[in-house]
Amino acid sequence: MAMQLSAARPCSLPQPALRRSSARGGRQQRQHVVAAVQGTPAAADVGDLHRFQQLWTPPAAQLDVQARGGAPAAAASSYDDHKPRTPPPDLPSLLLDSRIVYLGMPLVPAVTELIIAEMLYLQHKDRTKPMYLYINSTGTTRADGETVGFETEGTAIYDTMCFVKNEVHTVGVGVAIGQSCMLLSAGEKGKRFMLEHATAMLHQPRVPPTGQRQAIEIQIKWREVLAQKQNMLNILSRTTGHSPEKLDKDMQRPLYMQPADALAYGIIDGVVTPEKKIIDDVKSADQWDKEAGLVAR
């Protein structure tokens, strides 16, 4: 009975012998795969060759690129695939395309730069068509009267309006105060308008805070402000037909004008009503796309 039990017990190999057996099996498996790759199935097991052929391999193009040491080529795409099909959502550009320049902030250097640049661009684009200047600005001051810009901001835009060859039609919307009121009156004669509930106001140039300055510096600044005031009076005299003396007297205190008052004073030539047409027809979306080159003509 003891002999039977001893024969039935499984035979276990020592650990060193087991490791040698595993290494030998691994070498045989690698030899089979190498033989299959090199096209010598006689040296490999047919079953191993069949399993190796069923393994997934990348496309031939990628294998060729990787064999040369490079990365797989990305799928080529055309620029037209990303070309916009609709106008960009940029409202100032859309207004400019309709030859409308909108002045909707106080006259500070950045605003003046943009207005002048748009006028010069519209002249370059077409010297025969008019441009439309919409004004809703408190001039060189804020709504509370604090000075934020120099008086030369207004005269810079006025000089550009005189320089360009196009007619400049002005439209007052909201408020036109100080230098902005002067720009409103500087439009093409017969083409100066205000909306029904807009307001215009003339006032003398404001002196910015002087800070800690010497007396001679204050005197120099006073002479500069006086010269800017005289320039403004001369411009208004040309645009309204009033004498500089009358304008100076009327501007001793803020001169507010409703559309009817501004019409009587010579600031504007008419009041815009819903039935009155003052600008050209605005382009349709399809026409804008075609002229911008976004669709086939």
Short mmCIF file of C-alpha atoms in Angstrom, two decimals:
data_model
loop_
_atom_site.label_atom_id
_atom_site.label_comp_id
_atom_site.label_asym_id
_atom_site.label_seq_id
_atom_site.Cartn_x
_atom_site.Cartn_y
_atom_site.Cartn_z
CA MET A 1 0.00 0.00 0.00
CA ALA A 2 2.89 2.34 0.82
CA MET A 3 4.48 1.56 -2.53
CA GLN A 4 1.23 2.51 -4.35
CA LEU A 5 0.96 5.83 -2.55
CA SER A 6 4.56 6.65 -3.37
CA ALA A 7 4.02 5.92 -7.06
CA ALA A 8 0.85 8.05 -7.15
CA ARG A 9 2.57 11.20 -5.72
CA PRO A 10 3.36 13.68 -8.59
CA CYS A 11 6.97 14.21 -9.39
CA SER A 12 8.16 17.79 -8.93
CA LEU A 13 11.36 19.17 -10.49
CA PRO A 14 13.81 21.21 -8.48
CA GLN A 15 13.63 25.00 -8.91
CA PRO A 16 16.87 25.32 -11.00
CA ALA A 17 15.64 22.63 -13.36
CA LEU A 18 12.23 24.39 -13.68
CA ARG A 19 13.91 27.73 -14.63
CA ARG A 20 16.07 25.99 -17.26
CA SER A 21 12.96 24.36 -18.73
CA SER A 22 11.13 27.75 -18.97
CA ALA A 23 14.11 29.45 -20.61
CA ARG A 24 14.41 26.63 -23.10
CA GLY A 25 10.71 26.92 -23.99
CA GLY A 26 11.04 30.72 -24.48
CA ARG A 27 14.02 30.29 -26.82
CA GLN A 28 12.10 27.77 -28.90
CA GLN A 29 9.11 30.14 -29.21
CA ARG A 30 11.33 33.02 -30.33
CA GLN A 31 13.04 30.78 -32.86
CA HIS A 32 9.65 29.81 -34.31
CA VAL A 33 8.61 33.46 -34.73
CA VAL A 34 11.94 34.49 -36.29
CA ALA A 35 11.77 31.58 -38.70
CA ALA A 36 8.25 32.60 -39.71
CA VAL A 37 9.30 36.23 -40.29
CA GLN A 38 12.31 35.20 -42.38
CA GLY A 39 10.16 33.01 -44.60
CA THR A 40 11.54 29.62 -43.48
CA PRO A 41 8.44 27.77 -42.28
CA ALA A 42 10.33 24.53 -42.38
CA ALA A 43 12.16 25.61 -39.26
CA ALA A 44 9.03 26.83 -37.46
CA ASP A 45 5.87 25.24 -36.29
CA VAL A 46 3.00 25.63 -38.78
CA GLY A 47 0.60 26.65 -36.02
CA ASP A 48 2.93 29.47 -34.87
CA LEU A 49 3.24 30.72 -38.45
CA HIS A 50 -0.52 30.81 -38.85
CA ARG A 51 -0.96 32.79 -35.60
CA PHE A 52 1.79 35.26 -36.56
CA GLN A 53 0.19 35.99 -39.94
CA GLN A 54 -3.06 36.91 -38.21
CA LEU A 55 -1.38 39.57 -36.06
CA TRP A 56 -2.40 43.20 -36.87
CA THR A 57 0.21 45.25 -38.70
CA PRO A 58 0.04 48.97 -39.60
CA PRO A 59 -0.58 50.02 -43.21
CA ALA A 60 2.33 49.74 -45.62
CA ALA A 61 2.64 53.52 -45.95
CA GLN A 62 3.14 53.95 -42.22
CA LEU A 63 5.61 51.05 -42.12
CA ASP A 64 7.60 52.71 -44.88
CA VAL A 65 7.74 56.05 -43.03
CA GLN A 66 8.65 54.42 -39.74
CA ALA A 67 11.35 52.34 -41.45
CA ARG A 68 13.04 55.56 -42.53
CA GLY A 69 12.97 56.86 -38.95
CA GLY A 70 10.20 59.46 -39.43
CA ALA A 71 6.80 59.91 -37.88
CA PRO A 72 3.61 58.88 -39.70
CA ALA A 73 2.40 61.59 -42.06
CA ALA A 74 -0.71 63.49 -40.94
CA ALA A 75 -3.72 63.62 -43.20
CA ALA A 76 -3.47 66.60 -45.54
CA SER A 77 -6.17 69.26 -45.32
CA SER A 78 -6.95 72.15 -47.63
CA TYR A 79 -7.18 75.78 -46.47
CA ASP A 80 -10.63 75.96 -48.03
CA ASP A 81 -11.86 73.40 -45.50
CA HIS A 82 -11.47 76.02 -42.75
CA LYS A 83 -12.47 79.08 -44.77
CA PRO A 84 -15.39 80.99 -43.18
CA ARG A 85 -18.67 80.70 -44.98
CA THR A 86 -20.35 83.71 -43.32
CA PRO A 87 -19.27 87.31 -42.53
CA PRO A 88 -17.21 87.65 -39.36
CA PRO A 89 -19.25 88.90 -36.37
CA ASP A 90 -17.43 92.24 -36.28
CA LEU A 91 -20.03 95.02 -36.14
CA PRO A 92 -17.62 97.97 -36.68
CA SER A 93 -16.33 96.26 -39.84
CA LEU A 94 -19.88 95.68 -41.09
CA LEU A 95 -20.71 99.34 -40.50
CA LEU A 96 -17.51 100.39 -42.23
CA ASP A 97 -18.45 98.21 -45.20
CA SER A 98 -21.59 100.36 -45.49
CA ARG A 99 -19.34 103.48 -45.26
CA ILE A 100 -20.57 104.33 -41.75
CA VAL A 101 -18.07 105.70 -39.20
CA TYR A 102 -19.47 105.59 -35.67
CA LEU A 103 -18.16 107.97 -33.01
CA GLY A 104 -19.68 106.66 -29.77
CA MET A 105 -17.09 107.53 -27.10
CA PRO A 106 -15.38 110.63 -25.71
CA LEU A 107 -12.60 112.03 -27.86
CA VAL A 108 -9.46 110.42 -26.50
CA PRO A 109 -6.35 109.63 -28.60
CA ALA A 110 -7.32 106.00 -29.29
CA VAL A 111 -10.78 107.00 -30.55
CA THR A 112 -9.39 109.82 -32.69
CA GLU A 113 -6.85 107.45 -34.23
CA LEU A 114 -9.57 104.97 -35.20
CA ILE A 115 -11.91 107.60 -36.69
CA ILE A 116 -9.14 109.12 -38.80
CA ALA A 117 -7.95 105.71 -39.98
CA GLU A 118 -11.47 104.70 -41.06
CA MET A 119 -11.96 107.93 -43.01
CA LEU A 120 -8.66 107.53 -44.82
CA TYR A 121 -9.51 103.91 -45.62
CA LEU A 122 -12.92 104.82 -47.04
CA GLN A 123 -11.32 107.48 -49.24
CA HIS A 124 -8.78 104.93 -50.49
CA LYS A 125 -11.54 102.42 -51.21
CA ASP A 126 -13.73 104.83 -53.22
CA ARG A 127 -13.23 108.57 -53.65
CA THR A 128 -16.66 109.15 -55.22
CA LYS A 129 -19.04 107.77 -52.59
CA PRO A 130 -19.93 109.72 -49.44
CA MET A 131 -19.14 108.54 -45.92
CA TYR A 132 -21.47 108.86 -42.95
CA LEU A 133 -20.27 110.01 -39.53
CA TYR A 134 -22.65 109.02 -36.73
CA ILE A 135 -21.95 111.01 -33.55
CA ASN A 136 -22.91 110.11 -29.99
CA SER A 137 -20.09 111.60 -27.96
CA THR A 138 -19.52 113.96 -25.06
CA GLY A 139 -16.48 115.47 -26.79
CA THR A 140 -13.25 115.82 -24.84
CA THR A 141 -15.09 115.50 -21.50
CA ARG A 142 -17.01 112.79 -19.74
CA ALA A 143 -20.70 113.08 -18.96
CA ASP A 144 -19.86 114.57 -15.55
CA GLY A 145 -17.71 117.29 -17.14
CA GLU A 146 -14.28 115.87 -16.28
CA THR A 147 -11.72 116.49 -19.02
CA VAL A 148 -10.41 113.28 -20.60
CA GLY A 149 -8.85 114.52 -23.86
CA PHE A 150 -7.19 117.47 -25.54
CA GLU A 151 -9.11 119.92 -27.71
CA THR A 152 -6.83 118.94 -30.57
CA GLU A 153 -8.61 115.57 -30.77
CA GLY A 154 -11.62 117.33 -32.30
CA THR A 155 -9.60 119.53 -34.63
CA ALA A 156 -7.63 116.48 -35.86
CA ILE A 157 -10.85 114.81 -37.00
CA TYR A 158 -12.11 118.09 -38.49
CA ASP A 159 -8.92 118.54 -40.52
CA THR A 160 -9.27 114.96 -41.81
CA MET A 161 -12.87 115.63 -42.83
CA CYS A 162 -11.61 118.61 -44.85
CA PHE A 163 -8.71 116.61 -46.28
CA VAL A 164 -10.60 113.62 -47.70
CA LYS A 165 -12.15 114.06 -51.13
CA ASN A 166 -15.41 112.34 -50.18
CA GLU A 167 -18.46 114.10 -48.86
CA VAL A 168 -18.88 113.54 -45.12
CA HIS A 169 -22.51 113.38 -44.02
CA THR A 170 -23.00 113.79 -40.26
CA VAL A 171 -25.80 112.39 -38.13
CA GLY A 172 -26.26 113.28 -34.45
CA VAL A 173 -27.59 110.42 -32.33
CA GLY A 174 -27.81 110.71 -28.55
CA VAL A 175 -25.62 113.68 -27.62
CA ALA A 176 -23.04 115.84 -29.39
CA ILE A 177 -21.25 118.02 -26.83
CA GLY A 178 -18.41 120.49 -27.28
CA GLN A 179 -15.98 119.32 -29.94
CA SER A 180 -18.44 116.64 -31.05
CA CYS A 181 -21.02 119.34 -31.74
CA MET A 182 -18.43 121.16 -33.82
CA LEU A 183 -17.87 117.95 -35.84
CA LEU A 184 -21.62 117.60 -36.30
CA SER A 185 -21.76 121.08 -37.84
CA ALA A 186 -18.70 120.39 -40.04
CA GLY A 187 -20.46 117.91 -42.30
CA GLU A 188 -21.31 118.55 -45.93
CA LYS A 189 -23.75 121.45 -46.23
CA GLY A 190 -27.25 120.10 -46.70
CA LYS A 191 -26.19 116.68 -45.31
CA ARG A 192 -26.10 117.38 -41.56
CA PHE A 193 -28.83 115.69 -39.53
CA MET A 194 -29.99 114.85 -36.02
CA LEU A 195 -32.40 112.24 -34.77
CA GLU A 196 -35.67 113.45 -33.29
CA HIS A 197 -34.60 113.13 -29.65
CA ALA A 198 -30.88 113.87 -29.92
CA THR A 199 -29.20 116.77 -28.10
CA ALA A 200 -26.40 119.14 -29.06
CA MET A 201 -24.46 121.43 -26.74
CA LEU A 202 -21.69 124.00 -27.17
CA HIS A 203 -19.37 125.06 -24.37
CA GLN A 204 -15.99 126.70 -23.98
CA PRO A 205 -12.85 124.57 -23.87
CA ARG A 206 -12.20 123.05 -20.45
CA VAL A 207 -8.84 123.41 -18.75
CA PRO A 208 -7.51 120.07 -17.45
CA PRO A 209 -6.18 119.94 -13.86
CA THR A 210 -2.91 121.87 -13.68
CA GLY A 211 -1.45 120.14 -10.62
CA GLN A 212 1.63 121.61 -8.99
CA ARG A 213 2.88 123.99 -11.66
CA GLN A 214 4.74 127.27 -11.58
CA ALA A 215 2.92 130.50 -12.38
CA ILE A 216 4.64 130.87 -15.76
CA GLU A 217 3.52 127.35 -16.76
CA ILE A 218 -0.07 128.17 -15.88
CA GLN A 219 0.17 131.30 -18.03
CA ILE A 220 1.53 129.28 -20.96
CA LYS A 221 -1.31 126.77 -20.60
CA TRP A 222 -3.83 129.62 -20.44
CA ARG A 223 -2.54 131.01 -23.75
CA GLU A 224 -2.79 127.54 -25.33
CA VAL A 225 -6.39 127.07 -24.17
CA LEU A 226 -7.28 130.53 -25.46
CA ALA A 227 -5.80 129.66 -28.86
CA GLN A 228 -7.79 126.40 -28.97
CA LYS A 229 -10.95 128.35 -28.13
CA GLN A 230 -10.29 130.78 -30.99
CA ASN A 231 -9.78 127.89 -33.41
CA MET A 232 -13.09 126.39 -32.34
CA LEU A 233 -14.88 129.73 -32.79
CA ASN A 234 -13.42 130.17 -36.27
CA ILE A 235 -14.50 126.66 -37.32
CA LEU A 236 -18.02 127.16 -35.95
CA SER A 237 -18.21 130.53 -37.70
CA ARG A 238 -17.51 128.81 -41.04
CA THR A 239 -19.96 125.97 -40.43
CA THR A 240 -22.87 127.95 -38.90
CA GLY A 241 -22.48 131.37 -40.49
CA HIS A 242 -22.40 133.23 -37.15
CA SER A 243 -19.67 135.65 -36.22
CA PRO A 244 -17.00 134.57 -33.74
CA GLU A 245 -18.18 137.32 -31.37
CA LYS A 246 -21.76 135.99 -31.29
CA LEU A 247 -20.54 132.44 -30.81
CA ASP A 248 -18.23 133.54 -28.00
CA LYS A 249 -21.11 135.30 -26.26
CA ASP A 250 -23.48 132.34 -26.68
CA MET A 251 -20.87 129.93 -25.32
CA GLN A 252 -20.21 131.84 -22.10
CA ARG A 253 -22.49 129.24 -20.54
CA PRO A 254 -23.41 125.78 -21.91
CA LEU A 255 -25.69 126.20 -24.93
CA TYR A 256 -28.08 123.22 -25.15
CA MET A 257 -29.99 122.67 -28.37
CA GLN A 258 -32.74 120.29 -29.30
CA PRO A 259 -33.00 119.31 -32.98
CA ALA A 260 -35.26 122.24 -33.81
CA ASP A 261 -32.91 124.65 -31.99
CA ALA A 262 -29.84 123.19 -33.70
CA LEU A 263 -31.58 123.55 -37.07
CA ALA A 264 -32.34 127.20 -36.38
CA TYR A 265 -28.79 127.87 -35.13
CA GLY A 266 -27.19 126.36 -38.25
CA ILE A 267 -25.64 123.29 -36.62
CA ILE A 268 -27.68 120.89 -38.79
CA ASP A 269 -29.74 120.99 -41.96
CA GLY A 270 -32.53 118.60 -41.11
CA VAL A 271 -34.13 116.25 -38.60
CA VAL A 272 -34.23 112.55 -39.38
CA THR A 273 -37.64 110.89 -39.32
CA PRO A 274 -38.46 107.23 -40.01
CA GLU A 275 -39.74 108.21 -43.46
CA LYS A 276 -36.62 110.19 -44.40
CA LYS A 277 -33.77 108.34 -46.14
CA ILE A 278 -30.29 109.74 -45.45
CA ILE A 279 -27.92 106.87 -46.40
CA ASP A 280 -27.56 104.49 -49.31
CA ASP A 281 -29.13 101.05 -49.30
CA VAL A 282 -27.34 98.64 -46.97
CA LYS A 283 -25.94 95.57 -48.70
CA SER A 284 -27.70 92.27 -48.25
CA ALA A 285 -25.94 89.33 -46.62
CA ASP A 286 -25.48 87.54 -49.98
CA GLN A 287 -24.06 90.67 -51.61
CA TRP A 288 -21.66 91.15 -48.66
CA ASP A 289 -20.47 87.53 -48.99
CA LYS A 290 -19.87 87.85 -52.73
CA GLU A 291 -17.91 91.10 -52.51
CA ALA A 292 -15.87 89.74 -49.59
CA GLY A 293 -14.93 86.68 -51.69
CA LEU A 294 -16.52 84.19 -49.28
CA VAL A 295 -18.69 82.54 -51.94
CA ALA A 296 -18.45 82.02 -55.69
CA ARG A 297 -19.57 85.01 -57.73
#
